[in-house]
XYZ file of N, CA and C in Angstrom:
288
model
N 85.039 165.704 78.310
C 85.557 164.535 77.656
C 84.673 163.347 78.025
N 83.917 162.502 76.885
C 83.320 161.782 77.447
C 84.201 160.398 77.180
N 83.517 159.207 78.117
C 84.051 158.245 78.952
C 83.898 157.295 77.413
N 84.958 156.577 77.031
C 84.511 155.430 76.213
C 84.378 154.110 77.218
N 82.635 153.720 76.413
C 82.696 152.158 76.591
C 82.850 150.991 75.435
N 83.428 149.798 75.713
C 83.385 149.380 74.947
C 82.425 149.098 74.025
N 82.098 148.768 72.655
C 80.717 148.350 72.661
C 80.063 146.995 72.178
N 81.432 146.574 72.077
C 81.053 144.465 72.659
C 81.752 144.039 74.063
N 80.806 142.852 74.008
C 81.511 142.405 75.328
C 82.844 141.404 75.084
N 83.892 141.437 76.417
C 85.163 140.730 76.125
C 85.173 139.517 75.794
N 85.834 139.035 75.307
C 86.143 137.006 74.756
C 86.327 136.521 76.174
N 86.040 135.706 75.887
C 85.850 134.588 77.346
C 87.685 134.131 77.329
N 88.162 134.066 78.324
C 89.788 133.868 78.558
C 89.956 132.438 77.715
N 91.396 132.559 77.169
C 91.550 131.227 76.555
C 91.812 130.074 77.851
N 91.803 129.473 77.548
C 91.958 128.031 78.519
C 92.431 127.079 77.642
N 93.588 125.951 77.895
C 94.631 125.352 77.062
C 95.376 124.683 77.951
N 96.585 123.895 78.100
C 97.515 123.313 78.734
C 98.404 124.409 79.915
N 97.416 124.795 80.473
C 98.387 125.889 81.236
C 99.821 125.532 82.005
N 99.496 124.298 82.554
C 100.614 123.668 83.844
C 101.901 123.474 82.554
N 101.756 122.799 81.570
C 102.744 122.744 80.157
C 103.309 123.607 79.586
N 101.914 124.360 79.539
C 102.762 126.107 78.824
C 103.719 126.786 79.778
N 103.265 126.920 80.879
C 103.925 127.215 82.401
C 105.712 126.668 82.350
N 105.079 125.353 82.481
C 106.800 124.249 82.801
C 107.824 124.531 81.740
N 107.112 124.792 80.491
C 107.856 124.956 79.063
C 108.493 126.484 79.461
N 107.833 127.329 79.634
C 108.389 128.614 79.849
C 109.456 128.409 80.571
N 109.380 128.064 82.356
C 110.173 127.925 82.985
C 111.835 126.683 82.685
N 111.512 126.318 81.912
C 112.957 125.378 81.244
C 113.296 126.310 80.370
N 112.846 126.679 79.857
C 113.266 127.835 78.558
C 113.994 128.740 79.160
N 113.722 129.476 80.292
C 114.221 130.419 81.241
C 115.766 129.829 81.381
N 115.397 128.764 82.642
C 116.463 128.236 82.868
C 117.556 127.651 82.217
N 117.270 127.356 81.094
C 117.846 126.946 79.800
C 118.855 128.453 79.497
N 118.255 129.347 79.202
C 118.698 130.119 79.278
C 119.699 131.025 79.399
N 119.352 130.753 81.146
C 120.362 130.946 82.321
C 121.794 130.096 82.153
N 121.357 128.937 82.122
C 122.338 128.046 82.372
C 123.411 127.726 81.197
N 123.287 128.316 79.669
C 123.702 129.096 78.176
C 124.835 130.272 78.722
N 124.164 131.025 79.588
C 125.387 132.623 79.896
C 125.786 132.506 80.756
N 125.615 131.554 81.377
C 126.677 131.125 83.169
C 127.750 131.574 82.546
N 128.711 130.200 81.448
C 129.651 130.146 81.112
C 130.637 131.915 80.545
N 129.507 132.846 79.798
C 130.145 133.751 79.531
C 129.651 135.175 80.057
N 129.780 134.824 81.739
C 129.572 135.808 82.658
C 130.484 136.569 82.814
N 131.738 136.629 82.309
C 132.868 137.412 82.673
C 132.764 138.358 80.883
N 131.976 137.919 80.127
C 131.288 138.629 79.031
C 130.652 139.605 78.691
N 129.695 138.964 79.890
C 128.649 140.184 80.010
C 129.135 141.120 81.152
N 129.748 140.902 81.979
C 130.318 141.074 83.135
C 131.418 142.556 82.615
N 132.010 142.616 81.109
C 132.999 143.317 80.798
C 132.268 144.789 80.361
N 131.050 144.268 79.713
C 130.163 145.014 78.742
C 128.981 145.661 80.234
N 129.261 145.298 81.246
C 128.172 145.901 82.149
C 126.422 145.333 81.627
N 126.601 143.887 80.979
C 125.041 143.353 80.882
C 124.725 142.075 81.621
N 125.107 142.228 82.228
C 125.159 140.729 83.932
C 123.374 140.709 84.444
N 122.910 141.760 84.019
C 121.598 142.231 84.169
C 120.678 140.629 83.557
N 121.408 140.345 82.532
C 120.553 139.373 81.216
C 120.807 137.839 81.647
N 121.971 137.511 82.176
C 122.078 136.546 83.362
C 121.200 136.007 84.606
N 120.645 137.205 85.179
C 120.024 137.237 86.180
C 118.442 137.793 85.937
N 118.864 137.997 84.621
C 116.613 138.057 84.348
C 116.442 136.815 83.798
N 117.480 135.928 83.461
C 117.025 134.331 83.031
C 116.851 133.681 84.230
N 117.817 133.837 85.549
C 117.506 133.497 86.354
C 116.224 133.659 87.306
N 116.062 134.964 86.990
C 114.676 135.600 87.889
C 113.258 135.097 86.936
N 113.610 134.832 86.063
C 112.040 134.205 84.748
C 111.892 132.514 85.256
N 113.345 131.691 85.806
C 113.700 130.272 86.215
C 112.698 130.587 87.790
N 112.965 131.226 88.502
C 112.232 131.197 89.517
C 110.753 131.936 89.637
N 110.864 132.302 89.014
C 109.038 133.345 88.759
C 108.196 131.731 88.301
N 109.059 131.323 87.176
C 108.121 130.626 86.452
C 107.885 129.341 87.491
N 108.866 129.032 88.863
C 108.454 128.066 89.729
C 107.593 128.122 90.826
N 107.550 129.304 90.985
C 106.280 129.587 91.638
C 104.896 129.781 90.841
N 105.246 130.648 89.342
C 104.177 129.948 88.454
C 103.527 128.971 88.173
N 104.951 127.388 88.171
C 104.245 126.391 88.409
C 103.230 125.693 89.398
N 103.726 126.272 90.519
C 102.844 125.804 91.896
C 101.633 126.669 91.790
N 101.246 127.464 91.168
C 100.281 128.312 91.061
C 99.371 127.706 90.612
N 99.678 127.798 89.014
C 98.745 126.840 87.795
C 98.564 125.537 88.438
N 99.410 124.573 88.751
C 98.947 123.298 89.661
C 97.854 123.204 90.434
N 97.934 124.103 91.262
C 97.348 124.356 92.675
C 95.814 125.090 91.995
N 95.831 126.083 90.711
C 94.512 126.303 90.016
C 93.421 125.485 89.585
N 94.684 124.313 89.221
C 94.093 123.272 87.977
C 93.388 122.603 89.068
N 94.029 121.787 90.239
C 93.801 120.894 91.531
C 92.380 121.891 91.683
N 92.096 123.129 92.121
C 90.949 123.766 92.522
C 89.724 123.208 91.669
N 90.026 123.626 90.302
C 88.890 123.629 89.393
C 88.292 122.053 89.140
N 89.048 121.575 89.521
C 88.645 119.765 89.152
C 88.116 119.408 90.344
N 88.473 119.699 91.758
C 87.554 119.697 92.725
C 86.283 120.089 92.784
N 86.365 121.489 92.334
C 84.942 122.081 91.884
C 84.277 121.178 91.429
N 84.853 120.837 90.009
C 83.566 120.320 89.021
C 83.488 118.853 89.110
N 84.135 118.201 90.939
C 83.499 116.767 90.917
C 82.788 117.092 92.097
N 82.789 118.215 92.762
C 81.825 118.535 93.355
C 80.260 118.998 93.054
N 81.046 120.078 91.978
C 79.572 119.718 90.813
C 78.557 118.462 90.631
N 79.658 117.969 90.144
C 79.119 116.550 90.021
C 78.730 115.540 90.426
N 78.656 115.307 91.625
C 78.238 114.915 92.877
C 77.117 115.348 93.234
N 76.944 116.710 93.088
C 75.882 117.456 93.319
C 74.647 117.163 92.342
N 74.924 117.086 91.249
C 73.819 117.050 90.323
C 73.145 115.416 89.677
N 74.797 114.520 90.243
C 74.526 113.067 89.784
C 73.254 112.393 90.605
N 72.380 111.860 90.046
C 71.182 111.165 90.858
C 72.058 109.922 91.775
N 71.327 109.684 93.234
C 71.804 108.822 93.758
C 70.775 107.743 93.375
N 70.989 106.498 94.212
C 71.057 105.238 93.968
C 69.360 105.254 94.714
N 68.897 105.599 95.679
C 67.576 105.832 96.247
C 66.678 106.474 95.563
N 67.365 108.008 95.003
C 66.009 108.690 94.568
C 66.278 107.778 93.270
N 66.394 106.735 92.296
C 66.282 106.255 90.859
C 65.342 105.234 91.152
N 65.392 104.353 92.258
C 64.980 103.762 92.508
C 62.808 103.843 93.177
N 62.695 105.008 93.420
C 61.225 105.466 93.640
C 60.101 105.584 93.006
């Protein structure tokens, strides 16, 4: 059996409002959650209490998601003023 390779190379990852897309998810979650509180003795009858607590578990995934993407975004902008720093001419060598 031989091995498939692909035979283009992959798309470069999208990049977009991540920390937004992130926060939006996580209210949506919690939003959610906080919709079937009220008819927990509902789901509770039917044995689906399960759907309660995966809104809840998507409310907290997505808050550590947030600190994630934050803490990504904070990285990459350091980088690229470090970059930039790096490559900006100073005030001596323009002057020579």
């Amino acid at each position: 059996m031989a091995k498939w390779t692909p035979r283009h190379e992959a798309p470069e990852p999208l990049e977009g409002p991540i920390v937004a897309t992130i926060t939006g998810g996580t209210i949506l979650w919690f939003v959610m959650f906080l919709v079937q509180v009220p008819f927990y003795g509902w789901f509770a009858d039917r044995d689906l209490t399960w759907w309660v607590w995966t809104c809840l578990a998507g409310a907290g995934l997505g808050l550590i998601g947030i600190w994630y993407v934050r803490s990504r975004d904070a990285a990459i902008k350091r980088s690229q003023a470090a970059a930039d720093a790096d490559t900006a001419p100073t005030a001596e060598n323009s002057d020579s």
